[in-house]
Every structure is written in C-alpha cells, then in structure tokens.
PDB file of C-alpha atoms in Angstrom:
ATOM      1  CA  ILE A  69     121.529 107.021 102.592  1.00  0.00           C
ATOM      2  CA  ASP A  70     124.844 106.381 100.661  1.00  0.00           C
ATOM      3  CA  LYS A  71     126.637 104.912 103.729  1.00  0.00           C
ATOM      4  CA  GLY A  72     123.668 102.601 104.547  1.00  0.00           C
ATOM      5  CA  ALA A  73     123.149 101.494 100.934  1.00  0.00           C
ATOM      6  CA  ALA A  74     126.928 100.400 100.816  1.00  0.00           C
ATOM      7  CA  LEU A  75     126.533  98.527 103.988  1.00  0.00           C
ATOM      8  CA  LEU A  76     123.250  96.853 102.727  1.00  0.00           C
ATOM      9  CA  GLN A  77     124.672  95.693  99.408  1.00  0.00           C
ATOM     10  CA  PRO A  78     126.384  92.505 100.687  1.00  0.00           C
ATOM     11  CA  HIS A  79     123.030  91.420 102.313  1.00  0.00           C
ATOM     12  CA  LEU A  80     121.054  92.220  99.191  1.00  0.00           C
ATOM     13  CA  ASP A  81     123.069  90.041  96.795  1.00  0.00           C
ATOM     14  CA  GLY A  82     125.025  93.123  95.703  1.00  0.00           C
ATOM     15  CA  PHE A  83     121.985  95.060  94.755  1.00  0.00           C
ATOM     16  CA  ASP A  84     122.183  98.782  95.519  1.00  0.00           C
ATOM     17  CA  ILE A  85     118.719 100.051  96.909  1.00  0.00           C
ATOM     18  CA  ARG A  86     119.414 103.541  95.858  1.00  0.00           C
ATOM     19  CA  THR A  87     118.320 102.222  92.383  1.00  0.00           C
ATOM     20  CA  LEU A  88     114.805 102.019  93.851  1.00  0.00           C
ATOM     21  CA  LEU A  89     114.981 105.022  96.168  1.00  0.00           C
ATOM     22  CA  LEU A  90     116.126 107.301  93.496  1.00  0.00           C
ATOM     23  CA  ALA A  91     113.981 105.941  90.573  1.00  0.00           C
ATOM     24  CA  ALA A  92     111.656 108.242  88.643  1.00  0.00           C
ATOM     25  CA  PRO A  93     108.018 108.410  90.125  1.00  0.00           C
ATOM     26  CA  ASP A  94     106.739 106.746  87.055  1.00  0.00           C
ATOM     27  CA  ASP A  95     109.171 103.916  87.081  1.00  0.00           C
ATOM     28  CA  ALA A  96     106.871 100.859  87.247  1.00  0.00           C
ATOM     29  CA  THR A  97     109.655  98.282  87.580  1.00  0.00           C
ATOM     30  CA  ALA A  98     111.138 100.143  90.743  1.00  0.00           C
ATOM     31  CA  ALA A  99     107.575 100.565  92.200  1.00  0.00           C
ATOM     32  CA  ALA A 100     106.861  96.875  91.699  1.00  0.00           C
ATOM     33  CA  ALA A 101     110.394  95.974  93.212  1.00  0.00           C
ATOM     34  CA  LEU A 102     109.528  97.899  96.402  1.00  0.00           C
ATOM     35  CA  THR A 103     106.431  95.883  97.024  1.00  0.00           C
ATOM     36  CA  ARG A 104     108.772  92.890  97.899  1.00  0.00           C
ATOM     37  CA  THR A 105     109.296  92.726 101.612  1.00  0.00           C
ATOM     38  CA  SER A 106     112.954  91.808 101.234  1.00  0.00           C
ATOM     39  CA  LEU A 107     113.425  95.204  99.662  1.00  0.00           C
ATOM     40  CA  THR A 108     110.706  97.256 101.337  1.00  0.00           C
ATOM     41  CA  GLN A 109     112.019  96.876 104.798  1.00  0.00           C
ATOM     42  CA  PRO A 110     115.596  97.692 104.204  1.00  0.00           C
ATOM     43  CA  ALA A 111     114.344 100.832 102.215  1.00  0.00           C
ATOM     44  CA  LEU A 112     112.028 101.889 104.997  1.00  0.00           C
ATOM     45  CA  PHE A 113     114.727 101.407 107.656  1.00  0.00           C
ATOM     46  CA  LEU A 114     117.310 103.229 105.598  1.00  0.00           C
ATOM     47  CA  VAL A 115     115.104 106.345 104.889  1.00  0.00           C
ATOM     48  CA  SER A 116     113.853 106.540 108.316  1.00  0.00           C
ATOM     49  CA  HIS A 117     117.354 106.154 109.978  1.00  0.00           C
ATOM     50  CA  ALA A 118     118.745 108.946 107.627  1.00  0.00           C
ATOM     51  CA  LEU A 119     115.962 111.368 108.336  1.00  0.00           C
ATOM     52  CA  ALA A 120     116.302 110.821 112.080  1.00  0.00           C
ATOM     53  CA  ASN A 121     120.107 111.418 111.778  1.00  0.00           C
ATOM     54  CA  ARG A 122     119.392 114.625 109.957  1.00  0.00           C
ATOM     55  CA  TRP A 123     117.243 115.720 112.871  1.00  0.00           C
ATOM     56  CA  LEU A 124     120.163 114.794 115.194  1.00  0.00           C
ATOM     57  CA  ALA A 125     122.586 116.675 113.147  1.00  0.00           C
ATOM     58  CA  LEU A 126     120.458 119.767 113.415  1.00  0.00           C
ATOM     59  CA  GLY A 127     120.780 119.357 117.205  1.00  0.00           C
ATOM     60  CA  VAL A 128     117.339 117.864 117.885  1.00  0.00           C
ATOM     61  CA  GLU A 129     117.713 115.248 120.677  1.00  0.00           C
ATOM     62  CA  PRO A 130     114.639 113.027 121.316  1.00  0.00           C
ATOM     63  CA  THR A 131     113.407 112.550 124.915  1.00  0.00           C
ATOM     64  CA  GLY A 132     111.443 109.575 123.517  1.00  0.00           C
ATOM     65  CA  MET A 133     111.014 107.649 120.285  1.00  0.00           C
ATOM     66  CA  ILE A 134     108.394 105.513 118.649  1.00  0.00           C
ATOM     67  CA  GLY A 135     108.317 103.522 115.414  1.00  0.00           C
ATOM     68  CA  HIS A 136     105.754 101.344 113.593  1.00  0.00           C
ATOM     69  CA  SER A 137     106.918  97.739 113.111  1.00  0.00           C
ATOM     70  CA  ILE A 138     110.207  98.130 111.205  1.00  0.00           C
ATOM     71  CA  GLY A 139     110.400 101.626 112.639  1.00  0.00           C
ATOM     72  CA  GLU A 140     111.043 100.163 116.016  1.00  0.00           C
ATOM     73  CA  TRP A 141     114.297  98.761 114.707  1.00  0.00           C
ATOM     74  CA  VAL A 142     115.274 102.306 113.593  1.00  0.00           C
ATOM     75  CA  ALA A 143     114.575 103.471 117.356  1.00  0.00           C
ATOM     76  CA  ALA A 144     116.645 100.701 118.706  1.00  0.00           C
ATOM     77  CA  CYS A 145     119.502 101.307 116.358  1.00  0.00           C
ATOM     78  CA  LEU A 146     119.487 105.140 117.338  1.00  0.00           C
ATOM     79  CA  ALA A 147     119.397 103.889 120.975  1.00  0.00           C
ATOM     80  CA  GLY A 148     122.545 101.951 120.443  1.00  0.00           C
ATOM     81  CA  VAL A 149     121.100  98.457 120.832  1.00  0.00           C
ATOM     82  CA  PHE A 150     122.340  97.457 117.372  1.00  0.00           C
ATOM     83  CA  PRO A 151     125.251  99.186 115.550  1.00  0.00           C
ATOM     84  CA  LEU A 152     124.135 100.406 112.077  1.00  0.00           C
ATOM     85  CA  ASP A 153     125.949  97.640 110.134  1.00  0.00           C
ATOM     86  CA  GLN A 154     124.457  94.970 112.260  1.00  0.00           C
ATOM     87  CA  ALA A 155     121.024  96.529 112.213  1.00  0.00           C
ATOM     88  CA  LEU A 156     120.993  96.654 108.426  1.00  0.00           C
ATOM     89  CA  ARG A 157     122.174  92.989 108.200  1.00  0.00           C
ATOM     90  CA  LEU A 158     119.272  91.948 110.480  1.00  0.00           C
ATOM     91  CA  VAL A 159     116.619  94.044 108.737  1.00  0.00           C
ATOM     92  CA  ALA A 160     117.641  92.565 105.355  1.00  0.00           C
ATOM     93  CA  LEU A 161     117.348  89.043 107.062  1.00  0.00           C
ATOM     94  CA  ARG A 162     113.976  89.803 108.625  1.00  0.00           C
ATOM     95  CA  GLY A 163     112.690  90.990 105.281  1.00  0.00           C
ATOM     96  CA  ARG A 164     113.935  87.857 103.454  1.00  0.00           C
ATOM     97  CA  LEU A 165     112.413  85.691 106.224  1.00  0.00           C
ATOM     98  CA  MET A 166     109.072  87.343 106.065  1.00  0.00           C
ATOM     99  CA  GLU A 167     108.951  87.274 102.274  1.00  0.00           C
ATOM    100  CA  ALA A 168     109.569  83.548 102.354  1.00  0.00           C
ATOM    101  CA  GLN A 169     106.392  82.866 104.344  1.00  0.00           C
ATOM    102  CA  PRO A 170     103.009  81.917 102.716  1.00  0.00           C
ATOM    103  CA  THR A 171     101.083  84.740 101.039  1.00  0.00           C
ATOM    104  CA  GLY A 172      98.149  86.344 102.833  1.00  0.00           C
ATOM    105  CA  ALA A 173      96.394  89.704 103.180  1.00  0.00           C
ATOM    106  CA  MET A 174      95.720  92.645 105.465  1.00  0.00           C
ATOM    107  CA  LEU A 175      92.743  94.901 106.032  1.00  0.00           C
ATOM    108  CA  ALA A 176      92.423  98.162 107.601  1.00  0.00           C
ATOM    109  CA  VAL A 177      89.149  98.585 109.627  1.00  0.00           C
ATOM    110  CA  SER A 178      87.616 101.602 111.154  1.00  0.00           C
ATOM    111  CA  LEU A 179      86.756  99.815 114.586  1.00  0.00           C
ATOM    112  CA  SER A 180      88.248  99.768 117.966  1.00  0.00           C
ATOM    113  CA  GLU A 181      90.038  96.692 119.276  1.00  0.00           C
ATOM    114  CA  THR A 182      87.039  95.693 121.287  1.00  0.00           C
ATOM    115  CA  GLU A 183      84.574  96.190 118.389  1.00  0.00           C
ATOM    116  CA  VAL A 184      86.772  94.247 115.909  1.00  0.00           C
ATOM    117  CA  SER A 185      87.329  91.422 118.483  1.00  0.00           C
ATOM    118  CA  GLN A 186      83.683  90.783 118.915  1.00  0.00           C
ATOM    119  CA  ASP A 187      83.138  89.681 115.290  1.00  0.00           C
ATOM    120  CA  LEU A 188      86.601  88.383 114.364  1.00  0.00           C
ATOM    121  CA  PRO A 189      86.356  85.135 112.396  1.00  0.00           C
ATOM    122  CA  ALA A 190      88.599  82.260 113.204  1.00  0.00           C
ATOM    123  CA  GLY A 191      91.871  82.364 111.302  1.00  0.00           C
ATOM    124  CA  LEU A 192      92.047  86.227 111.306  1.00  0.00           C
ATOM    125  CA  GLU A 193      94.140  88.156 113.844  1.00  0.00           C
ATOM    126  CA  ILE A 194      94.756  91.754 114.762  1.00  0.00           C
ATOM    127  CA  ALA A 195      98.006  92.891 113.141  1.00  0.00           C
ATOM    128  CA  ALA A 196      98.035  96.494 114.482  1.00  0.00           C
ATOM    129  CA  LEU A 197      96.116  98.996 116.593  1.00  0.00           C
ATOM    130  CA  ASN A 198      96.959 102.271 115.075  1.00  0.00           C
ATOM    131  CA  SER A 199      94.490 104.524 117.015  1.00  0.00           C
ATOM    132  CA  PRO A 200      91.371 104.090 119.096  1.00  0.00           C
ATOM    133  CA  HIS A 201      89.231 103.351 116.044  1.00  0.00           C
ATOM    134  CA  GLN A 202      91.805 102.205 113.452  1.00  0.00           C
ATOM    135  CA  THR A 203      92.695  98.552 113.506  1.00  0.00           C
ATOM    136  CA  VAL A 204      94.493  96.309 110.920  1.00  0.00           C
ATOM    137  CA  LEU A 205      93.478  92.663 110.447  1.00  0.00           C
ATOM    138  CA  THR A 206      95.683  89.935 108.949  1.00  0.00           C
ATOM    139  CA  GLY A 207      95.238  86.354 107.740  1.00  0.00           C
ATOM    140  CA  PRO A 208      94.631  84.242 104.750  1.00  0.00           C
ATOM    141  CA  ALA A 209      93.554  86.262 101.646  1.00  0.00           C
ATOM    142  CA  ASN A 210      90.138  84.526 101.066  1.00  0.00           C
ATOM    143  CA  GLN A 211      89.123  85.084 104.725  1.00  0.00           C
ATOM    144  CA  ILE A 212      90.295  88.797 104.664  1.00  0.00           C
ATOM    145  CA  ASP A 213      88.102  89.182 101.506  1.00  0.00           C
ATOM    146  CA  ASN A 214      85.103  87.621 102.915  1.00  0.00           C
ATOM    147  CA  HIS A 215      85.293  89.578 106.107  1.00  0.00           C
ATOM    148  CA  ALA A 216      85.983  92.879 104.300  1.00  0.00           C
ATOM    149  CA  ALA A 217      82.642  92.197 102.354  1.00  0.00           C
ATOM    150  CA  ARG A 218      80.731  91.616 105.395  1.00  0.00           C
ATOM    151  CA  LEU A 219      82.051  94.723 107.141  1.00  0.00           C
ATOM    152  CA  THR A 220      81.178  96.758 104.012  1.00  0.00           C
ATOM    153  CA  GLN A 221      77.673  95.544 104.024  1.00  0.00           C
ATOM    154  CA  GLN A 222      77.398  96.723 107.669  1.00  0.00           C
ATOM    155  CA  GLY A 223      78.532 100.136 106.596  1.00  0.00           C
ATOM    156  CA  ILE A 224      81.969  99.788 108.180  1.00  0.00           C
ATOM    157  CA  THR A 225      84.988 101.096 106.302  1.00  0.00           C
ATOM    158  CA  ALA A 226      87.375  98.293 105.375  1.00  0.00           C
ATOM    159  CA  VAL A 227      90.307  98.878 103.069  1.00  0.00           C
ATOM    160  CA  PRO A 228      92.669  96.200 101.871  1.00  0.00           C
ATOM    161  CA  LEU A 229      96.292  96.933 102.171  1.00  0.00           C
ATOM    162  CA  ARG A 230      98.861  96.632  99.403  1.00  0.00           C
ATOM    163  CA  THR A 231     100.690  93.563 100.664  1.00  0.00           C
ATOM    164  CA  ALA A 232     101.176  90.007  99.556  1.00  0.00           C
ATOM    165  CA  HIS A 233     101.685  88.527 103.076  1.00  0.00           C
ATOM    166  CA  ALA A 234      99.718  88.378 106.397  1.00  0.00           C
ATOM    167  CA  PHE A 235     102.262  90.240 108.581  1.00  0.00           C
ATOM    168  CA  HIS A 236     102.016  89.973 112.298  1.00  0.00           C
ATOM    169  CA  SER A 237     100.048  86.738 112.113  1.00  0.00           C
ATOM    170  CA  ALA A 238     100.705  83.151 112.842  1.00  0.00           C
ATOM    171  CA  SER A 239     102.033  82.594 109.274  1.00  0.00           C
ATOM    172  CA  MET A 240     105.170  84.679 110.396  1.00  0.00           C
ATOM    173  CA  GLN A 241     106.052  82.412 113.341  1.00  0.00           C
ATOM    174  CA  PRO A 242     108.818  80.583 111.312  1.00  0.00           C
ATOM    175  CA  ALA A 243     110.357  83.866 110.417  1.00  0.00           C
ATOM    176  CA  ALA A 244     110.237  84.950 114.021  1.00  0.00           C
ATOM    177  CA  ASP A 245     111.751  81.634 115.264  1.00  0.00           C
ATOM    178  CA  ALA A 246     114.637  81.972 112.630  1.00  0.00           C
ATOM    179  CA  LEU A 247     115.311  85.721 113.580  1.00  0.00           C
ATOM    180  CA  GLU A 248     115.347  84.781 117.290  1.00  0.00           C
ATOM    181  CA  LYS A 249     118.036  82.097 116.369  1.00  0.00           C
ATOM    182  CA  GLU A 250     120.186  84.586 114.695  1.00  0.00           C
ATOM    183  CA  LEU A 251     119.872  87.265 117.332  1.00  0.00           C
ATOM    184  CA  SER A 252     120.829  84.759 120.074  1.00  0.00           C
ATOM    185  CA  GLN A 253     124.266  84.619 118.584  1.00  0.00           C
ATOM    186  CA  LEU A 254     124.853  88.428 118.802  1.00  0.00           C
ATOM    187  CA  THR A 255     125.402  90.745 121.668  1.00  0.00           C
ATOM    188  CA  LEU A 256     122.689  93.429 122.108  1.00  0.00           C
ATOM    189  CA  PHE A 257     123.353  96.504 124.009  1.00  0.00           C
ATOM    190  CA  PRO A 258     121.322  98.230 126.659  1.00  0.00           C
ATOM    191  CA  PRO A 259     119.439 101.293 125.058  1.00  0.00           C
ATOM    192  CA  GLN A 260     120.909 104.796 125.585  1.00  0.00           C
ATOM    193  CA  ARG A 261     117.778 106.556 124.457  1.00  0.00           C
ATOM    194  CA  ARG A 262     114.150 105.732 125.266  1.00  0.00           C
ATOM    195  CA  TRP A 263     111.702 104.414 122.907  1.00  0.00           C
ATOM    196  CA  VAL A 264     108.108 103.035 123.173  1.00  0.00           C
ATOM    197  CA  SER A 265     107.627  99.292 122.563  1.00  0.00           C
ATOM    198  CA  ASN A 266     105.265  98.175 119.833  1.00  0.00           C
ATOM    199  CA  VAL A 267     104.708  94.934 121.769  1.00  0.00           C
ATOM    200  CA  THR A 268     103.566  96.540 124.949  1.00  0.00           C
ATOM    201  CA  GLY A 269     102.742 100.041 124.045  1.00  0.00           C
ATOM    202  CA  ASP A 270     104.834 101.196 126.919  1.00  0.00           C
ATOM    203  CA  TRP A 271     108.466 102.272 127.422  1.00  0.00           C
ATOM    204  CA  ILE A 272     110.960  99.581 126.364  1.00  0.00           C
ATOM    205  CA  THR A 273     113.003  98.070 129.226  1.00  0.00           C
ATOM    206  CA  PRO A 274     116.657  97.049 129.007  1.00  0.00           C
ATOM    207  CA  ALA A 275     115.792  93.454 129.439  1.00  0.00           C
ATOM    208  CA  GLU A 276     113.278  93.580 126.438  1.00  0.00           C
ATOM    209  CA  ALA A 277     115.603  95.574 124.296  1.00  0.00           C
ATOM    210  CA  THR A 278     118.511  93.033 124.667  1.00  0.00           C
ATOM    211  CA  SER A 279     116.349  89.976 124.487  1.00  0.00           C
ATOM    212  CA  PRO A 280     116.318  87.904 121.170  1.00  0.00           C
ATOM    213  CA  ALA A 281     112.949  86.515 122.204  1.00  0.00           C
ATOM    214  CA  TYR A 282     111.546  90.093 122.294  1.00  0.00           C
ATOM    215  CA  TRP A 283     112.472  90.911 118.744  1.00  0.00           C
ATOM    216  CA  ALA A 284     111.093  87.684 117.487  1.00  0.00           C
ATOM    217  CA  ARG A 285     107.830  88.576 119.320  1.00  0.00           C
ATOM    218  CA  GLN A 286     108.023  92.085 117.774  1.00  0.00           C
ATOM    219  CA  LEU A 287     107.826  90.503 114.321  1.00  0.00           C
ATOM    220  CA  ARG A 288     104.837  88.422 115.136  1.00  0.00           C
ATOM    221  CA  ALA A 289     102.835  90.196 117.659  1.00  0.00           C
ATOM    222  CA  THR A 290     100.091  92.951 117.258  1.00  0.00           C
ATOM    223  CA  VAL A 291     101.649  96.365 116.848  1.00  0.00           C
ATOM    224  CA  ARG A 292     100.214  98.473 119.704  1.00  0.00           C
ATOM    225  CA  PHE A 293     101.029 101.860 117.969  1.00  0.00           C
ATOM    226  CA  GLY A 294      98.046 103.602 119.311  1.00  0.00           C
ATOM    227  CA  ASP A 295      98.805 102.637 122.837  1.00  0.00           C
ATOM    228  CA  GLY A 296     102.405 103.740 122.393  1.00  0.00           C
ATOM    229  CA  ILE A 297     101.212 107.055 121.153  1.00  0.00           C
ATOM    230  CA  ASN A 298      99.056 107.423 124.304  1.00  0.00           C
ATOM    231  CA  THR A 299     102.164 106.689 126.394  1.00  0.00           C
ATOM    232  CA  LEU A 300     104.045 109.388 124.697  1.00  0.00           C
ATOM    233  CA  PHE A 301     101.060 111.888 125.118  1.00  0.00           C
ATOM    234  CA  ALA A 302     100.838 110.893 128.911  1.00  0.00           C
ATOM    235  CA  GLU A 303     104.227 112.620 129.348  1.00  0.00           C
ATOM    236  CA  GLY A 304     103.025 115.978 128.168  1.00  0.00           C
ATOM    237  CA  PRO A 305     105.291 118.409 126.433  1.00  0.00           C
ATOM    238  CA  SER A 306     108.908 118.357 127.202  1.00  0.00           C
TER     239      SER A 306
END
C-alpha cells in the first residue's frame, strides 16, 4: 500500500490516497471523496493488488485469476502485462476520464440476461452480468429510475447502485477512446499468469492482453463476470 500510494501521488495531483484508506470509519469527508471515480478506482486497484501480493508472499500461486472491471487490471498487472508504476498511472487516468463523462445511474436487477433483455427500454444497457440471475443495468438517471419503478411494481428486486455515472455504457465511449490512444503509445507484455477476461468471459489471449483496443473495450463493454466464474468452475479443483 505504501509503495503504491507513493507511485500514485504524481498522478493524483500530489494527493496521498492513504488519507482516505486509513480514515476513521465515521469520517464523512473521506467517505464522500471515495465516491469520486478518480479516487475510487486507484483505491480499489491498490487494495486489491496489495492483498494479492500478500497471498503471493505466503506462497499461494494462482492457476487462474479473475477480477471485476478494475479488478481485471489488477490481474493483468500481476500477470506482467503492465509494470506496477505504469498500471497505477493508467488506472488513475482511467478514473479521471470516466469521472469526466456525463452523469448517469446504475441498477442491480434480479433477472437473467435473457429476461432483462426482453424488456429493456431504449437508452439502457447491460453493464454487468454477475451471476445467472444478477444483472446490472446502466444509463441516464431518469430512465433508470423509471425502469426501477416498473420492475418494482412487477415484484422484481431492483436496487440502485451508489454511483454518479453510467459505467459500461455508451456515455463512456469518449473515455474508452482516450484510454486506447494513451495505451497505443506504450508496450504491453504478454501475460505470464492466466486470467479470465471480463469482455469474453473466457481465458484471456496474449493478443487481447496486449491490445490497446481490448482495454478500451473492457472499459465500455458488459462485464461478463458470471460467465467468467463459470469458466473457472469448469476447470474443477486444481
């Protein structure tokens, strides 16, 4: 955490993210700051990366990895696609780009992909497929609110997420394009560990892992996390 926080500071205008990570549980200012995407994403990455390295230090070597959205960047870093300093710079950039996009909303719905697609209003998209019957929708706030009310009237559980943006929606395309442009100037390295792609729900390929277009798509596309879990389970215990 200390190493990563120091590496992050130049990319957070000198801010030390440990101020938020180590804040008291009742610190409302820190809690509010952590709702900002430009800080949330580096914080998530840093804690996840540190936890994974703790397991590695204990001798636990993964035969496969999976992460959810920003978690896939952690997997890629652990696999050697990005060195840590570069990964932190890119994650900070990704957070700033996403925060700069128009506001929106997201909604967790207890329906399958097929069920939710049958009654999906124009303008709303599927942001994530977390399990066979857990889907996250994304789009403009007023449309999310209206659809949530409709689903609730039908007896379907629909829970708004605490977010100010419509992540993994068309509104994020400018951020994806800018990220791809930045990545195209860098060298990405073939993965030395396996992980499951959020985009395909299958094992990442070297071509995908080293493609700037893949990481742009990963920002914008549906997170097929449930499919990825099935891919891991299909291998059985190792």
